[in-house]
XYZ file of C-alpha atoms in Angstrom:
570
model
C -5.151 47.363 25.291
C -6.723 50.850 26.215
C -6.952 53.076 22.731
C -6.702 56.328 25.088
C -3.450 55.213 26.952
C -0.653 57.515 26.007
C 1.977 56.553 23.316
C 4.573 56.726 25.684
C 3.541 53.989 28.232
C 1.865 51.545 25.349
C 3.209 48.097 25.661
C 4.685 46.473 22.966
C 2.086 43.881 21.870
C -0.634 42.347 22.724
C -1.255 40.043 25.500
C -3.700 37.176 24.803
C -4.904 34.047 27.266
C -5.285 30.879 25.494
C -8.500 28.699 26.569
C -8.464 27.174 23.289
C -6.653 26.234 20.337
C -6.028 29.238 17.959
C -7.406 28.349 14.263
C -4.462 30.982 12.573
C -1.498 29.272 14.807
C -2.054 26.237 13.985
C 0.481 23.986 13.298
C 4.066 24.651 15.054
C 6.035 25.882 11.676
C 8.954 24.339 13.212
C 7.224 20.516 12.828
C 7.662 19.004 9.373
C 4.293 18.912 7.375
C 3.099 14.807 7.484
C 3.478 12.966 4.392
C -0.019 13.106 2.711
C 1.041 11.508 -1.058
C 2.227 8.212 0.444
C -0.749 7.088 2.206
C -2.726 7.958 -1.113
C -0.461 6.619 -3.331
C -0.717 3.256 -0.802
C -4.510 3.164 -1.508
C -4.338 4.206 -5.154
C -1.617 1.130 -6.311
C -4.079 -1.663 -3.686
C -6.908 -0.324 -5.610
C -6.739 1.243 -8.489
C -6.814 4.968 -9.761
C -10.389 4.624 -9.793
C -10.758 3.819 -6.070
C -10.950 7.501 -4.613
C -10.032 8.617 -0.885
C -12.679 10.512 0.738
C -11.170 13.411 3.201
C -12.369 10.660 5.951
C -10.368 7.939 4.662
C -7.417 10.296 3.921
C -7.458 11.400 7.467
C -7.169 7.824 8.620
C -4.355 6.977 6.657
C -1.703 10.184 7.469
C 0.111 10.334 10.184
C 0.989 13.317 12.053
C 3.031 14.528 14.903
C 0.926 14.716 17.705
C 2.958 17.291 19.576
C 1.760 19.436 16.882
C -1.665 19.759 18.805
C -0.645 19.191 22.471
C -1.517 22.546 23.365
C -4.987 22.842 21.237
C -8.784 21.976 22.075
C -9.940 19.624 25.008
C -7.747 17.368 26.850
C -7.601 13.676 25.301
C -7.011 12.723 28.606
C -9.922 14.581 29.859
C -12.257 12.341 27.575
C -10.547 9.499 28.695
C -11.109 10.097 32.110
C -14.921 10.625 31.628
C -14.811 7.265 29.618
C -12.972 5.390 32.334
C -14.799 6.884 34.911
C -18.450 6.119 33.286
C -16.956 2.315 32.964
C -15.577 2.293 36.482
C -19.654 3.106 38.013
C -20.832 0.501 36.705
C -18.676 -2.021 37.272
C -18.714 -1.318 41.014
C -22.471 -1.223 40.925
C -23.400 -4.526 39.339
C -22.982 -8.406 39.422
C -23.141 -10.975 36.838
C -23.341 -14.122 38.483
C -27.119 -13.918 38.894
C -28.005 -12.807 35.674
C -26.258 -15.588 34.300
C -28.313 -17.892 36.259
C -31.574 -16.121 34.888
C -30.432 -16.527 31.394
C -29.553 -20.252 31.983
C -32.909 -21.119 33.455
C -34.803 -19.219 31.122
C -33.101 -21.301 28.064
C -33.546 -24.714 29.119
C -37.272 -24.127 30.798
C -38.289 -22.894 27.122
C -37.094 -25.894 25.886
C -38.944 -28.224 28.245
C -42.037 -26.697 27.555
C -41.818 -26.077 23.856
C -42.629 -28.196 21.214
C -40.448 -31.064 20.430
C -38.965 -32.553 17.867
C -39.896 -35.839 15.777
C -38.316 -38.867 16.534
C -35.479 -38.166 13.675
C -34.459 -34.997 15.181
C -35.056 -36.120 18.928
C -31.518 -37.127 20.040
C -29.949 -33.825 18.215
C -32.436 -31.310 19.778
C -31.864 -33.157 22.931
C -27.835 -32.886 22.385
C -28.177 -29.390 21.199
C -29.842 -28.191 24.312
C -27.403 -29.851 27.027
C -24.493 -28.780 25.413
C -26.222 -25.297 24.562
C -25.251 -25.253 21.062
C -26.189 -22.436 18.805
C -25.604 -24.215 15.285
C -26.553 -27.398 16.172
C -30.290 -25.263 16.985
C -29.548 -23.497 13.504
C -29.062 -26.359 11.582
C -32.389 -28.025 13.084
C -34.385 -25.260 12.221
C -32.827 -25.242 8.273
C -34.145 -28.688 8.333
C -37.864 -28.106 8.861
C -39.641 -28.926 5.962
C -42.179 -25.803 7.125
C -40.615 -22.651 8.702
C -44.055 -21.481 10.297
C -44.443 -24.985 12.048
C -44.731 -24.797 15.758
C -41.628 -26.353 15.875
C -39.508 -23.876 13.357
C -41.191 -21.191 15.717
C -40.011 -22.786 18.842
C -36.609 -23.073 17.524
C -36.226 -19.445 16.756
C -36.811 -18.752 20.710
C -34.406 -20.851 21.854
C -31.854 -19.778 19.334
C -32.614 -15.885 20.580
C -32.649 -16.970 24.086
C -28.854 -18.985 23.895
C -28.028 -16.111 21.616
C -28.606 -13.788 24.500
C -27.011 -16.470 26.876
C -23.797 -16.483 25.450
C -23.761 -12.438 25.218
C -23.974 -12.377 28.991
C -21.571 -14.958 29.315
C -19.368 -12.960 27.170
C -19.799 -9.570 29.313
C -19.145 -11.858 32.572
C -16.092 -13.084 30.837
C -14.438 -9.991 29.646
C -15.273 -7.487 32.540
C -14.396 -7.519 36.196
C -17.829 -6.339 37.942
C -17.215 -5.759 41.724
C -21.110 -4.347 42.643
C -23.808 -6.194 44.540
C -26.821 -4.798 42.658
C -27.957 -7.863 40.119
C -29.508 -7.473 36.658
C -32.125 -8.516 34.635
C -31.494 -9.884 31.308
C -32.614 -6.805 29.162
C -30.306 -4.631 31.462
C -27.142 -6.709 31.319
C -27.696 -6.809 27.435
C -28.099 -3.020 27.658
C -24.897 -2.303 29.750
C -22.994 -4.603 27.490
C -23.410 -2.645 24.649
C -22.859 0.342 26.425
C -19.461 -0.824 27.900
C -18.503 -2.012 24.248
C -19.323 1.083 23.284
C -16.758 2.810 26.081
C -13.853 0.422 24.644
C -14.274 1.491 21.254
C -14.171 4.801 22.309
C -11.295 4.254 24.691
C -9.674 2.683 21.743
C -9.941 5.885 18.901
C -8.982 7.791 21.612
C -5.220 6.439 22.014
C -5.056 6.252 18.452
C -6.170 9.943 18.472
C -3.675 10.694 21.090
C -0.787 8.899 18.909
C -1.863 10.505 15.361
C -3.102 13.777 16.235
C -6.166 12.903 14.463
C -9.605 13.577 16.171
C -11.529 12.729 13.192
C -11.092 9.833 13.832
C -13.067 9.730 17.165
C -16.389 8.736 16.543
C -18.506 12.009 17.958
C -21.880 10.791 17.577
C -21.188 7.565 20.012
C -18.758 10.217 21.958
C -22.047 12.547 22.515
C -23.917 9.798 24.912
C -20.945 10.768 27.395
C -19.332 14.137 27.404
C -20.868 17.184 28.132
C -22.092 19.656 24.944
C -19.062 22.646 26.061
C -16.377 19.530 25.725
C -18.295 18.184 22.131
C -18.176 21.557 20.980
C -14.285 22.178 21.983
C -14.313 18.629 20.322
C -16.178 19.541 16.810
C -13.935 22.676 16.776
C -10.898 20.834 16.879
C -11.789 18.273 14.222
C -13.099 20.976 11.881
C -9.703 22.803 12.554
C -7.188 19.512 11.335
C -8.925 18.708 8.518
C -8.582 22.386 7.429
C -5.139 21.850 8.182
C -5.193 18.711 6.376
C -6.716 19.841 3.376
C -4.353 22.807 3.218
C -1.690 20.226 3.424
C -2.957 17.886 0.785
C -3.285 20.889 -1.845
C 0.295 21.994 -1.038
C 1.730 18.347 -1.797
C -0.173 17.774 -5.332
C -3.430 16.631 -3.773
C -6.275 17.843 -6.104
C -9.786 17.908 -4.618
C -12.761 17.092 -7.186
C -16.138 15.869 -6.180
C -15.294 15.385 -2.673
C -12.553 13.103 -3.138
C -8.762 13.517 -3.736
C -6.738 13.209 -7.167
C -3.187 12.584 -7.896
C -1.333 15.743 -9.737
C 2.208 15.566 -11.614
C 3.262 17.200 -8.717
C 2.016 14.649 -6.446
C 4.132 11.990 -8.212
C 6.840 13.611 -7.949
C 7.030 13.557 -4.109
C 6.067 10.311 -4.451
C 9.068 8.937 -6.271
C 11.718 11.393 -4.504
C 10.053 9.644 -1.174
C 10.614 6.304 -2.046
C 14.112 6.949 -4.203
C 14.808 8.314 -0.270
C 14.066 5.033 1.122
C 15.663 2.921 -1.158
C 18.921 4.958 -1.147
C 19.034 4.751 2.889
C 18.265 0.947 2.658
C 20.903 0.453 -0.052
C 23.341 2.506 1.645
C 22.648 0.534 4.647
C 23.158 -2.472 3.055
C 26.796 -1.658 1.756
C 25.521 -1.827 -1.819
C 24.612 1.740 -2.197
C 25.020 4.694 -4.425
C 28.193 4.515 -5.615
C 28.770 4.174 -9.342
C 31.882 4.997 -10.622
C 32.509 7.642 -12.779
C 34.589 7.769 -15.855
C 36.927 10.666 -16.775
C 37.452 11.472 -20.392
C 35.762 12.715 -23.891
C 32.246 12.839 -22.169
C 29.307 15.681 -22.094
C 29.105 16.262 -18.565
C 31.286 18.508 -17.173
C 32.711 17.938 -13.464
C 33.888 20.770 -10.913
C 37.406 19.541 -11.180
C 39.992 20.645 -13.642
C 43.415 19.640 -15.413
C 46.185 21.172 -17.531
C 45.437 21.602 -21.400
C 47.015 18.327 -23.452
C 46.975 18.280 -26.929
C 43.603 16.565 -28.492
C 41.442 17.934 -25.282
C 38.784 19.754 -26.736
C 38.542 23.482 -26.015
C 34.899 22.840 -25.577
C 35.234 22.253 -22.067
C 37.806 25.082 -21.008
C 37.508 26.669 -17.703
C 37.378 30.273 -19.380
C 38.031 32.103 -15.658
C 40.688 30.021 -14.719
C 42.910 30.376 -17.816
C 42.842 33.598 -18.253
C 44.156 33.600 -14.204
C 46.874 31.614 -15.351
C 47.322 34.166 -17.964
C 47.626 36.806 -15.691
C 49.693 35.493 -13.370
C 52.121 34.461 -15.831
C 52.527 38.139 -17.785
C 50.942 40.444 -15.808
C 47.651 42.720 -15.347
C 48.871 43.913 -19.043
C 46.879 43.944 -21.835
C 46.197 42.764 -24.498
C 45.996 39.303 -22.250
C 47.929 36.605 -24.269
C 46.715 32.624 -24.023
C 49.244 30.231 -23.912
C 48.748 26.452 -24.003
C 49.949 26.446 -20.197
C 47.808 28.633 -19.312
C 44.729 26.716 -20.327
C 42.390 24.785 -17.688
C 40.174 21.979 -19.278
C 37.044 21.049 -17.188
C 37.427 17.026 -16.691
C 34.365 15.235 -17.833
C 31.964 12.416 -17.089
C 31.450 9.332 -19.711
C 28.075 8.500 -19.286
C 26.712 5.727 -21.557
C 23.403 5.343 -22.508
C 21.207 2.108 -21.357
C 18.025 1.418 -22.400
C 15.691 -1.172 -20.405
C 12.147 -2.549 -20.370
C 10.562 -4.195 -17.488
C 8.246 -6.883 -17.970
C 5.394 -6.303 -14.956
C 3.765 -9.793 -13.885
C 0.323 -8.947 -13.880
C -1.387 -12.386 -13.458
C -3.928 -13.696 -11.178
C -1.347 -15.373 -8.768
C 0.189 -11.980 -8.213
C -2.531 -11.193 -6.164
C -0.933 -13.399 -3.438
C 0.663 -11.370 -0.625
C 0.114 -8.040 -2.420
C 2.750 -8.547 -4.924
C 1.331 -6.448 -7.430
C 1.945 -3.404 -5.126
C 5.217 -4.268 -4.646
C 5.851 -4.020 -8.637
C 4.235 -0.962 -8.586
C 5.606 0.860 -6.433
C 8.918 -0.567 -7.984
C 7.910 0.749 -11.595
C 7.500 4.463 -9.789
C 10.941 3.918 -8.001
C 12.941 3.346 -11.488
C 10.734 5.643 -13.197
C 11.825 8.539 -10.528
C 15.898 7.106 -10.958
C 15.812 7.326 -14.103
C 14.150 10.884 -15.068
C 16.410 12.434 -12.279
C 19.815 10.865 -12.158
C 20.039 9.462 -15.933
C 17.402 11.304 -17.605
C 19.209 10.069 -21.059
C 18.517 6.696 -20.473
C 15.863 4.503 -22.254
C 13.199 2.941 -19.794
C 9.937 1.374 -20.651
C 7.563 -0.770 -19.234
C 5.076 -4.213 -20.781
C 2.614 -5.477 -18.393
C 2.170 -9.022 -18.266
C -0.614 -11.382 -18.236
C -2.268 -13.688 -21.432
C -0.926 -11.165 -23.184
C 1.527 -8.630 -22.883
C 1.166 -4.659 -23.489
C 2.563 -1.980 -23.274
C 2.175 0.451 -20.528
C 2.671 4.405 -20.221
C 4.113 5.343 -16.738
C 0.373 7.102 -16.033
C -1.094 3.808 -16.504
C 1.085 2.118 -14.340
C -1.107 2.901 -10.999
C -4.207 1.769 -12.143
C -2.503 -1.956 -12.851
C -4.240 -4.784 -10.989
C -3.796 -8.520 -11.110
C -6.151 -10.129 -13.187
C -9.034 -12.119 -11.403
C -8.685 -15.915 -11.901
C -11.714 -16.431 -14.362
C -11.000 -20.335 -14.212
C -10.791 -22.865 -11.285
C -10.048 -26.155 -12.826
C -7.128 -28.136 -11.673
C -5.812 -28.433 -15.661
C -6.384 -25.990 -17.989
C -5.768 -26.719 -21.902
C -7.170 -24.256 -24.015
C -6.243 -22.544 -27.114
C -7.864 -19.393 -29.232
C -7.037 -18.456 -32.829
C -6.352 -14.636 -31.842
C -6.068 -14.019 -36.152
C -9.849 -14.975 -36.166
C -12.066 -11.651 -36.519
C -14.593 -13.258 -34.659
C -12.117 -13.638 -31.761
C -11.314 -10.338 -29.425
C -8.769 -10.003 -26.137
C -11.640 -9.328 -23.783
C -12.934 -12.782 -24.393
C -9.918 -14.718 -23.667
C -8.977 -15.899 -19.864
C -6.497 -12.643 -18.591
C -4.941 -14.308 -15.708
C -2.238 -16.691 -17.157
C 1.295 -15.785 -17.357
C 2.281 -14.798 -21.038
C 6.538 -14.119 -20.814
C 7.366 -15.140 -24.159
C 4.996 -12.507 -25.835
C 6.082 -10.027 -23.638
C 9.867 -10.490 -24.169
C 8.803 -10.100 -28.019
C 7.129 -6.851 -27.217
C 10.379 -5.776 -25.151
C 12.790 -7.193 -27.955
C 11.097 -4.494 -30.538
C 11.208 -2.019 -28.342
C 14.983 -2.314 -27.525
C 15.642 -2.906 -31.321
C 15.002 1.101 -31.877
C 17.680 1.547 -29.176
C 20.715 2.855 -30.549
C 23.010 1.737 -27.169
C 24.510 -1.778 -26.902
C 23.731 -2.053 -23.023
C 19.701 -3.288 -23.625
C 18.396 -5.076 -20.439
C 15.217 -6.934 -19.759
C 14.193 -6.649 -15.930
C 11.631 -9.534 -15.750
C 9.393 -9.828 -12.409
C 7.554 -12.723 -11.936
C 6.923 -15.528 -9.626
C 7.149 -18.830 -11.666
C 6.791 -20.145 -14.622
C 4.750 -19.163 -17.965
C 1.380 -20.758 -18.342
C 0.707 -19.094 -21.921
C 2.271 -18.592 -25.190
C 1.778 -18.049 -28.732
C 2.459 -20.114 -31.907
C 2.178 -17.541 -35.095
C -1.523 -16.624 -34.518
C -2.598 -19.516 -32.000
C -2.564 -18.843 -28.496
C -2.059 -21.727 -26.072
C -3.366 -20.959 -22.153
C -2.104 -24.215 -19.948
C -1.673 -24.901 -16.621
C -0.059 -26.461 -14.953
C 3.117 -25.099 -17.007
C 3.705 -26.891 -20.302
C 7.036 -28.401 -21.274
C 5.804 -26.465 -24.638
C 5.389 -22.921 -23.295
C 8.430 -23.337 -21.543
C 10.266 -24.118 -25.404
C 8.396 -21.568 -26.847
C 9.600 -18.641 -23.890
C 13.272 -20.235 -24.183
C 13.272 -19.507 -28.084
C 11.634 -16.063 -27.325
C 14.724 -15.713 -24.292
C 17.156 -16.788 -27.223
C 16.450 -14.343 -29.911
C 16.553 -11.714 -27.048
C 20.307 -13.307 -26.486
C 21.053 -13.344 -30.184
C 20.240 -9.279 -30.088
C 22.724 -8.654 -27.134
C 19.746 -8.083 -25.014
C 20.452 -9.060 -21.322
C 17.281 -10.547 -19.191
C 17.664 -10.861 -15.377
C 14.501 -11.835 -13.584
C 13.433 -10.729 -9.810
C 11.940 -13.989 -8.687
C 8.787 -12.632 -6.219
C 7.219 -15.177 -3.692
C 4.124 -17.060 -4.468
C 2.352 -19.488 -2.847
C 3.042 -22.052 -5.401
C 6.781 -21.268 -6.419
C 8.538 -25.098 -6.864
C 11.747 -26.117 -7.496
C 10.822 -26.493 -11.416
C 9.885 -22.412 -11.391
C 13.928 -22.018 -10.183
C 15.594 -23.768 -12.493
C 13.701 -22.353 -15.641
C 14.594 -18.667 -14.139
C 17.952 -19.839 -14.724
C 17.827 -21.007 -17.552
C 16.293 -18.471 -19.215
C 18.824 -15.691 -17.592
C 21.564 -17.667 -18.189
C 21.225 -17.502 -22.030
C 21.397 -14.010 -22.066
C 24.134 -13.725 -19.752
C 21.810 -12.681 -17.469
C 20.642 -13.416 -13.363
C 18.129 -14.714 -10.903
C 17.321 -12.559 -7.742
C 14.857 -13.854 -5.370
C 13.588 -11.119 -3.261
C 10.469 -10.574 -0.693
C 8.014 -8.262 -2.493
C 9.092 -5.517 -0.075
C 12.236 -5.692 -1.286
C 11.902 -5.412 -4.896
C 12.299 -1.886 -5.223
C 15.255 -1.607 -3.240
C 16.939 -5.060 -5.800
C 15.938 -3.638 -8.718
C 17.477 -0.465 -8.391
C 20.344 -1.848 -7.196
C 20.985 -3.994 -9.990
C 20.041 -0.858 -12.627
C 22.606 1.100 -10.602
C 24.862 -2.008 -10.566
C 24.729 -1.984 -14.619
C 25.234 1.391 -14.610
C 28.759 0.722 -12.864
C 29.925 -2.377 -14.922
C 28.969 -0.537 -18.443
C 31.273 2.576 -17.234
C-alpha cells in the first residue's frame, strides 16, 4: 500500500500473494490439533520410561491432517512427478536381457578357469556352480582349512560375481525396461541402486502426502533429484511442521529436555481421558456401557432433582431458593417470610458406596508374547483415569507380578516390562531360602509367575479397607510357576500340583476375608486346558469370574466389570 495515498481512498487491508506457505498461518485453527501424547505414551509402555523419543521419531509416530498443509510449500505431487519422470528415462533407455547374459558368462568362465577344489569338495563346487548357488559357495569357502589359499581366494570371486548375478536378475525381475541401449555390469548395478533409491523415495512421499509429515522424506537422497529452489521450498517446510509440532507437543504436556521428549502430569492426563474416550465408545457400542444405576436416598452427593420435605430428611440437603419460592407463593411478597414444612424442597441424593480394589499385573517373561504387557498397561492407566475422575473415593491399587510380587505406584506403572526369561531348560526345579542374608531378589530368576504372593500382598492391602466390596482384578495368562512356603521360595515349571495348593490356600484366605478375585485370562502361546480350569477354580472360591479377553480388549473388560461392580453393590 502507498503511505502518501489519501485517507479517504485507503483500502481496507492489505493484499498479499501467496507463493509459499506462511510460517504465522500455519495451521487452519479450524482443524483439531493431532494427538501427540498417544503415540508417546505407545513408545513409552513398549519400552520403557527410559526409552526417549527424539523429535524425529516423534514426528514419525503422529498423525496429522494433511489438509492442514494442502496449500503450503512445494507440491508433493510436483516431487513425485520429477521422481516418476527420472524412473520413466531410464527405463525407456535401457535393456536387461544382455547384461544378464554378461553376468552369466562372466560367473561360470571364472569358475572354469579358477582353481578347483579337492576331490572331497569336487562334486559340491561342481553342484554349486550349475545350480548357481550362493550358500552352497559360502559354505565351501567356511570349510577351507586356510582362508588365503588360492582356493578360499577363488571362492570369494565367484561368490561376488553370483552376488552381482542375482542383483541384476533382481532389477530384470522387478522393473519393466522398454530401451534398446544395453549395459555393462557396473552400470546396471549402478542404475539399480539408483531406481531403489526412486521407490523409496516414491514411497515417503505418499506417506508424506497421507500424514502431512515431510520430515519424514529423506532430503539428503531427495537432493540427487530435485532442483536446489524446490529443496529449499522443501527444508522450509520441514523446519516449519516441526515448529508446529513442537509447539503442539509443549501444549499437550510434552516436556523437552536434552533433545528428547518427557511425559508431564499433564500429559497423563490426556492420556487417560483419551483412552477412558475409547473405551466408553467401545462399551457403549457393545450394549454394556456406562450405565450404572444410581441410588436415591441418605447419600453425600447431591442430584439436580428435588422432592417435598418428609419427616427424617435431613435439612442438610435443602434447596434454600426453592423453599423460600414456595414460601412466597404461599403467603405473599410479605415479610418477615415464614417456612413451613410444605414449603421445603430437599435436594434428592446419590448413595455411592465405597470399593476398594487391587490389580495384580502379570509381569512374567511369557507376557512378552504378543505385547501383552502393553495391553496391561495401558489397562492400569485406563482404571487409574476411571477411578480419580468418576469415583475419586474409591480405593485402587496396583502389585506387579513376577517371582515375586510388589507393589507399584501409578508413576511406576509405565516403566513395567516383562521380565527376560533368564532360564531355557525344559523343567525347572529350584528353590532359594529368601530369609538367608546371604540371599538377595536380584539374584533369583524374575520371570516365573508368583500369584499366591501377590494375592498376599493384595489381601493386606484390602485389610486397611474399611468397605465390604474388596475385589482382586487378577491378569494373567496361565498358571503360577512360583510360590512361597514361610521363607522358602519354590520356582517350577512346568506348573506344580504344589504351587497350584499353595495359590488355592492363598485364593482361600482372600475368600475367608470377603475379598472377591476375578481373573482376565490374556492369550499366550502356551495357555492349555489345565490353565482354564485352575482360573476357575480359584475365582470360584471367592465368588468370583473368569474373562478371557484378546489383549486389546482388556481395557475395555476390565472397566466394564469395575463399572459392572459398581452397579450390583448400589
Amino acid at each position: 500500500m502507498n503511505s502518501n495515498q489519501p485517507h479517504g481512498k485507503r483500502i481496507g487491508g492489505v493484499l498479499q500473494t501467496y507463493l509459499k506457505f506462511d510460517p504465522q498461518n500455519f495451521p487452519s485453527p479450524t482443524q483439531p490439533p493431532p494427538d501427540l501424547v498417544s503415540p508417546l505414551m505407545d513408545q513409552f509402555m513398549a519400552y520403557g520410561n527410559s526409552r526417549e523419543l527424539t523429535p524425529e521419531e516423534l514426528a514419525k509416530a503422529i498423525r496429522i491432517d494433511p489438509s492442514q498443509f494442502k496449500n503450503f510449500g512445494p507440491s508433493l505431487d510436483m516431487v513425485q512427478a520429477m521422481l516418476e519422470e527420472r524412473r520413466r528415462k531410464i527405463l525407456e533407455t535401457y535393456e536387461t536381457r544382455t547384461v544378464q547374459q554378461k553376468a552369466r558368462k562372466r560367473f561360470h568362465k571364472s569358475a572354469k578357469r579358477g582353481a578347483q577344489p579337492d576331490d572331497r569338495q569336487r562334486d559340491v563346487f561342481r553342484n554349486a556352480i550349475q545350480q548357481e548357488q550362493l550358500y552352497e559357495l559360502e559354505r565351501l569357502w567356511y570349510r577351507q582349512d586356510n582362508d588365503q589359499s588360492e582356493m578360499a581366494r577363488q571362492l570369494v570371486v565367484l561368490i561376488e560375481q553370483l552376488g552381482e548375478k542375482y542383483q541384476i536378475d533382481e532389477l530384470a525381475a522387478k522393473y519393466t525396461f522398454t530401451g534398446q541401449e544395453s549395459m555393462t555390469i557396473p552400470l546396471a548395478l549402478q542404475i539399480k541402486e539408483e531406481l531403489d533409491k526412486i521407490e523409496d523415495l516414491l514411497n515417503q512421499v505418499e506417506e508424506a502426502r497421507d500424514n502431512a509429515q515431510i520430515a519424514i522424506l529423506d532430503l539428503d537422497e531427495l537432493a540427487e533429484f530435485m532442483d536446489q529452489e524446490t529443496m529449499q521450498s522443501l527444508e522450509e517446510m520441514q523446519q516449519s511442521i516441526e515448529n508446529y509440532v513442537r509447539e503442539m507437543a509443549e501444549r499437550q504436556g510434552l516436556k523437552k529436555e536434552n533433545g528428547s521428549f518427557q511425559l508431564t502430569p499433564q500429559a497423563y492426563r490426556i492420556f487417560q481421558n483419551k483412552l477412558l474416550g475409547r473405551v466408553f465408545g467401545e462399551l457403549q457400542a457393545s450394549r454394556s456401557g456406562r450405565h450404572s444405576n444410581q441410588v436415591s436416598g441418605e447419600g453425600a452427593v447431591e442430584l439436580e432433582r428435588t422432592q417435598p420435605y418428609e419427616f427424617g430428611d435431613s435439612i442438610t440437603h435443602m434447596d434454600i431458593p426453592q423453599s423460600f419460592v414456595n414460601a412466597m407463593l404461599r403467603s405473599g411478597a410479605q415479610l418477615p417470610i415464614t417456612l413451613k414444612s410444605e414449603d421445603i424442597e430437599i435436594h434428592q441424593t446419590r448413595n455411592n458406596p465405597k470399593c476398594a480394589t487391587v490389580i495384580l499385573m502379570d509381569m512374567s517373561g511369557s507376557m512378552r508374547y504378543d505385547g501383552q504387557y502393553i495391553n496391561v498397561k495401558r489397562m492400569a492407566f485406563a482404571m487409574e483415569g476411571l477411578i480419580r475422575s468418576e469415583f475419586p473415593g474409591d480405593f485402587l491399587s496396583f502389585v506387579e507380578m513376577y517371582t515375586f510380587g510388589k507393589v507399584r505406584r501409578q508413576s511406576e506403572i509405565i516403566d513395567l516390562m516383562p521380565k527376560p526369561v533368564t532360564i531355557n531348560d525344559p523343567w525347572v526345579q529350584l528353590k532359594v531360602d529368601m530369609s538367608d542374608p546371604n540371599v538377595s531378589e536380584h539374584m533369583v530368576h524374575h520371570h516365573f509367575t508368583n500369584i499366591q504372593h501377590s494375592l498376599r500382598l493384595a489381601r493386606q492391602l484390602l485389610a486397611n479397607q474399611s468397605t465390604p466390596n474388596r475385589q482382586v482384578f487378577l491378569i494373567t495368562d496361565g498358571l503360577p510357576t512360583a510360590h512361597f512356603e514361610d521363607s522358602m521360595l519354590y520356582m517350577i515349571y512346568p506348573p506344580h500340583p504344589r504351587t497350584e495348593e499353595m495359590t488355592m490356600r492363598e485364593g482361600m484366605l482372600c475368600a475367608k476375608e470377603g475379598i472377591t478375585i476375578n481373573m482376565f485370562l490374556v492369550p499366550s502361546w502356551s495357555q492349555s486346558e489345565e490353565d482354564i480350569r485352575f482360573a476357575y477354580r480359584l475365582c470360584e472360591s471367592t465368588k468370583g469370574r473368569v474373562f478371557f479377553t484378546a489383549g486389546k480388549d482388556l481395557d475395555r473388560f476390565v472397566v466394564w466389570d469395575y463399572l459392572t461392580r459398581k452397579r450390583e453393590i448400589l
